[in-house]
Amino acid sequence: MKFAINKQFSIVLLLLVNSIVFLFPRVGPPAFRYTGSNPETDVLNFGFPFTQLIYDSSLDFPFVFGPLAGLTAILCLLVSTLIYNSVAIIKFFKKSYTT
């Protein structure tokens, strides 16, 4: 029994789940402290429900990653994997009942 999920579905799912991190950007003071941060300077804070990436044009490398950025990336991958596997299981059982 050959079973496969569309590769495009996997890519779209992963991009969709990871794009949640970049929803609702806001301009304002930094959401967390980092080296060279200045609460008086407005920066671009990415992320929802909590900020994980800041764009600060006054720094040499303008992107600053938050303290939980790695954990957020792992959780996004975990959620994508759970959704992917649940769709695979549903398709598998649907196919096995129809044949």
PDB file of C-alpha atoms in Angstrom:
ATOM      1  CA  MET A   1       0.000   0.000   0.000  1.00  0.00           C
ATOM      2  CA  LYS A   2       1.628   3.187  -1.194  1.00  0.00           C
ATOM      3  CA  PHE A   3       0.772   6.309   0.783  1.00  0.00           C
ATOM      4  CA  ALA A   4       2.083   9.851   0.436  1.00  0.00           C
ATOM      5  CA  ILE A   5       1.055  13.383   1.281  1.00  0.00           C
ATOM      6  CA  ASN A   6       1.560  16.126  -1.247  1.00  0.00           C
ATOM      7  CA  LYS A   7       4.917  17.905  -0.820  1.00  0.00           C
ATOM      8  CA  GLN A   8       3.282  21.257  -1.528  1.00  0.00           C
ATOM      9  CA  PHE A   9       0.887  20.692   1.375  1.00  0.00           C
ATOM     10  CA  SER A  10       3.849  20.163   3.714  1.00  0.00           C
ATOM     11  CA  ILE A  11       5.571  23.344   2.570  1.00  0.00           C
ATOM     12  CA  VAL A  12       2.417  25.461   2.804  1.00  0.00           C
ATOM     13  CA  LEU A  13       1.631  24.075   6.254  1.00  0.00           C
ATOM     14  CA  LEU A  14       5.109  24.803   7.591  1.00  0.00           C
ATOM     15  CA  LEU A  15       5.086  28.322   6.137  1.00  0.00           C
ATOM     16  CA  LEU A  16       1.628  28.989   7.536  1.00  0.00           C
ATOM     17  CA  VAL A  17       2.489  27.880  11.060  1.00  0.00           C
ATOM     18  CA  ASN A  18       5.805  29.726  11.085  1.00  0.00           C
ATOM     19  CA  SER A  19       4.242  32.881   9.686  1.00  0.00           C
ATOM     20  CA  ILE A  20       2.177  33.196  12.865  1.00  0.00           C
ATOM     21  CA  VAL A  21       5.371  34.364  14.582  1.00  0.00           C
ATOM     22  CA  PHE A  22       5.570  37.331  12.220  1.00  0.00           C
ATOM     23  CA  LEU A  23       1.966  38.493  12.489  1.00  0.00           C
ATOM     24  CA  PHE A  24       1.020  41.821  13.955  1.00  0.00           C
ATOM     25  CA  PRO A  25       4.332  43.722  13.918  1.00  0.00           C
ATOM     26  CA  ARG A  26       4.411  46.969  15.858  1.00  0.00           C
ATOM     27  CA  VAL A  27       6.685  49.992  15.979  1.00  0.00           C
ATOM     28  CA  GLY A  28       7.653  51.158  19.443  1.00  0.00           C
ATOM     29  CA  PRO A  29      10.147  50.608  22.235  1.00  0.00           C
ATOM     30  CA  PRO A  30      11.890  47.202  22.316  1.00  0.00           C
ATOM     31  CA  ALA A  31       9.809  44.418  23.839  1.00  0.00           C
ATOM     32  CA  PHE A  32      12.870  42.947  25.595  1.00  0.00           C
ATOM     33  CA  ARG A  33      16.292  44.201  26.659  1.00  0.00           C
ATOM     34  CA  TYR A  34      19.315  43.436  24.493  1.00  0.00           C
ATOM     35  CA  THR A  35      22.847  44.770  24.062  1.00  0.00           C
ATOM     36  CA  GLY A  36      22.594  48.257  22.647  1.00  0.00           C
ATOM     37  CA  SER A  37      18.885  48.619  23.302  1.00  0.00           C
ATOM     38  CA  ASN A  38      17.495  52.077  23.946  1.00  0.00           C
ATOM     39  CA  PRO A  39      13.901  52.345  25.184  1.00  0.00           C
ATOM     40  CA  GLU A  40      13.708  55.856  23.725  1.00  0.00           C
ATOM     41  CA  THR A  41      14.386  54.609  20.164  1.00  0.00           C
ATOM     42  CA  ASP A  42      11.506  53.066  18.240  1.00  0.00           C
ATOM     43  CA  VAL A  43      12.206  49.678  16.664  1.00  0.00           C
ATOM     44  CA  LEU A  44      10.121  47.195  14.660  1.00  0.00           C
ATOM     45  CA  ASN A  45       8.894  44.402  16.963  1.00  0.00           C
ATOM     46  CA  PHE A  46       7.768  41.231  15.164  1.00  0.00           C
ATOM     47  CA  GLY A  47       5.705  38.507  16.703  1.00  0.00           C
ATOM     48  CA  PHE A  48       2.441  37.432  18.204  1.00  0.00           C
ATOM     49  CA  PRO A  49       1.617  36.698  20.992  1.00  0.00           C
ATOM     50  CA  PHE A  50       5.085  37.634  22.187  1.00  0.00           C
ATOM     51  CA  THR A  51       7.976  39.307  20.434  1.00  0.00           C
ATOM     52  CA  GLN A  52      10.834  37.124  19.235  1.00  0.00           C
ATOM     53  CA  LEU A  53      12.480  39.312  16.607  1.00  0.00           C
ATOM     54  CA  ILE A  54      13.348  42.997  16.628  1.00  0.00           C
ATOM     55  CA  TYR A  55      14.618  45.093  13.745  1.00  0.00           C
ATOM     56  CA  ASP A  56      16.821  47.938  15.026  1.00  0.00           C
ATOM     57  CA  SER A  57      18.452  49.926  12.213  1.00  0.00           C
ATOM     58  CA  SER A  58      20.933  51.581  14.575  1.00  0.00           C
ATOM     59  CA  LEU A  59      22.870  48.318  15.114  1.00  0.00           C
ATOM     60  CA  ASP A  60      25.537  46.780  12.850  1.00  0.00           C
ATOM     61  CA  PHE A  61      23.440  43.617  12.510  1.00  0.00           C
ATOM     62  CA  PRO A  62      19.918  45.046  12.694  1.00  0.00           C
ATOM     63  CA  PHE A  63      18.043  41.850  13.634  1.00  0.00           C
ATOM     64  CA  VAL A  64      17.951  40.870  17.318  1.00  0.00           C
ATOM     65  CA  PHE A  65      16.456  37.537  18.350  1.00  0.00           C
ATOM     66  CA  GLY A  66      14.531  37.248  21.598  1.00  0.00           C
ATOM     67  CA  PRO A  67      15.355  34.918  24.458  1.00  0.00           C
ATOM     68  CA  LEU A  68      12.667  32.423  23.416  1.00  0.00           C
ATOM     69  CA  ALA A  69      13.256  32.494  19.653  1.00  0.00           C
ATOM     70  CA  GLY A  70      14.721  28.985  19.543  1.00  0.00           C
ATOM     71  CA  LEU A  71      11.877  27.562  21.614  1.00  0.00           C
ATOM     72  CA  THR A  72       9.334  29.258  19.374  1.00  0.00           C
ATOM     73  CA  ALA A  73      10.932  27.766  16.251  1.00  0.00           C
ATOM     74  CA  ILE A  74      10.864  24.283  17.819  1.00  0.00           C
ATOM     75  CA  LEU A  75       7.219  24.696  18.856  1.00  0.00           C
ATOM     76  CA  CYS A  76       6.253  25.849  15.342  1.00  0.00           C
ATOM     77  CA  LEU A  77       7.952  22.769  13.907  1.00  0.00           C
ATOM     78  CA  LEU A  78       6.195  20.562  16.464  1.00  0.00           C
ATOM     79  CA  VAL A  79       2.754  22.007  15.652  1.00  0.00           C
ATOM     80  CA  SER A  80       3.438  21.595  11.913  1.00  0.00           C
ATOM     81  CA  THR A  81       4.473  17.976  12.474  1.00  0.00           C
ATOM     82  CA  LEU A  82       1.366  17.231  14.548  1.00  0.00           C
ATOM     83  CA  ILE A  83      -0.940  18.693  11.901  1.00  0.00           C
ATOM     84  CA  TYR A  84       0.928  16.878   9.119  1.00  0.00           C
ATOM     85  CA  ASN A  85       0.762  13.548  10.956  1.00  0.00           C
ATOM     86  CA  SER A  86      -2.916  13.915  11.817  1.00  0.00           C
ATOM     87  CA  VAL A  87      -3.744  14.574   8.153  1.00  0.00           C
ATOM     88  CA  ALA A  88      -1.614  11.572   7.160  1.00  0.00           C
ATOM     89  CA  ILE A  89      -3.421   9.305   9.641  1.00  0.00           C
ATOM     90  CA  ILE A  90      -6.845  10.513   8.485  1.00  0.00           C
ATOM     91  CA  LYS A  91      -5.921   9.911   4.828  1.00  0.00           C
ATOM     92  CA  PHE A  92      -4.490   6.490   5.671  1.00  0.00           C
ATOM     93  CA  PHE A  93      -7.601   5.296   7.463  1.00  0.00           C
ATOM     94  CA  LYS A  94      -9.929   6.830   4.886  1.00  0.00           C
ATOM     95  CA  LYS A  95      -8.037   4.972   2.147  1.00  0.00           C
ATOM     96  CA  SER A  96      -7.974   1.668   4.061  1.00  0.00           C
ATOM     97  CA  TYR A  97     -11.739   1.764   4.669  1.00  0.00           C
ATOM     98  CA  THR A  98     -12.561   2.506   1.040  1.00  0.00           C
ATOM     99  CA  THR A  99     -10.506  -0.376  -0.400  1.00  0.00           C
TER     100      THR A  99
END
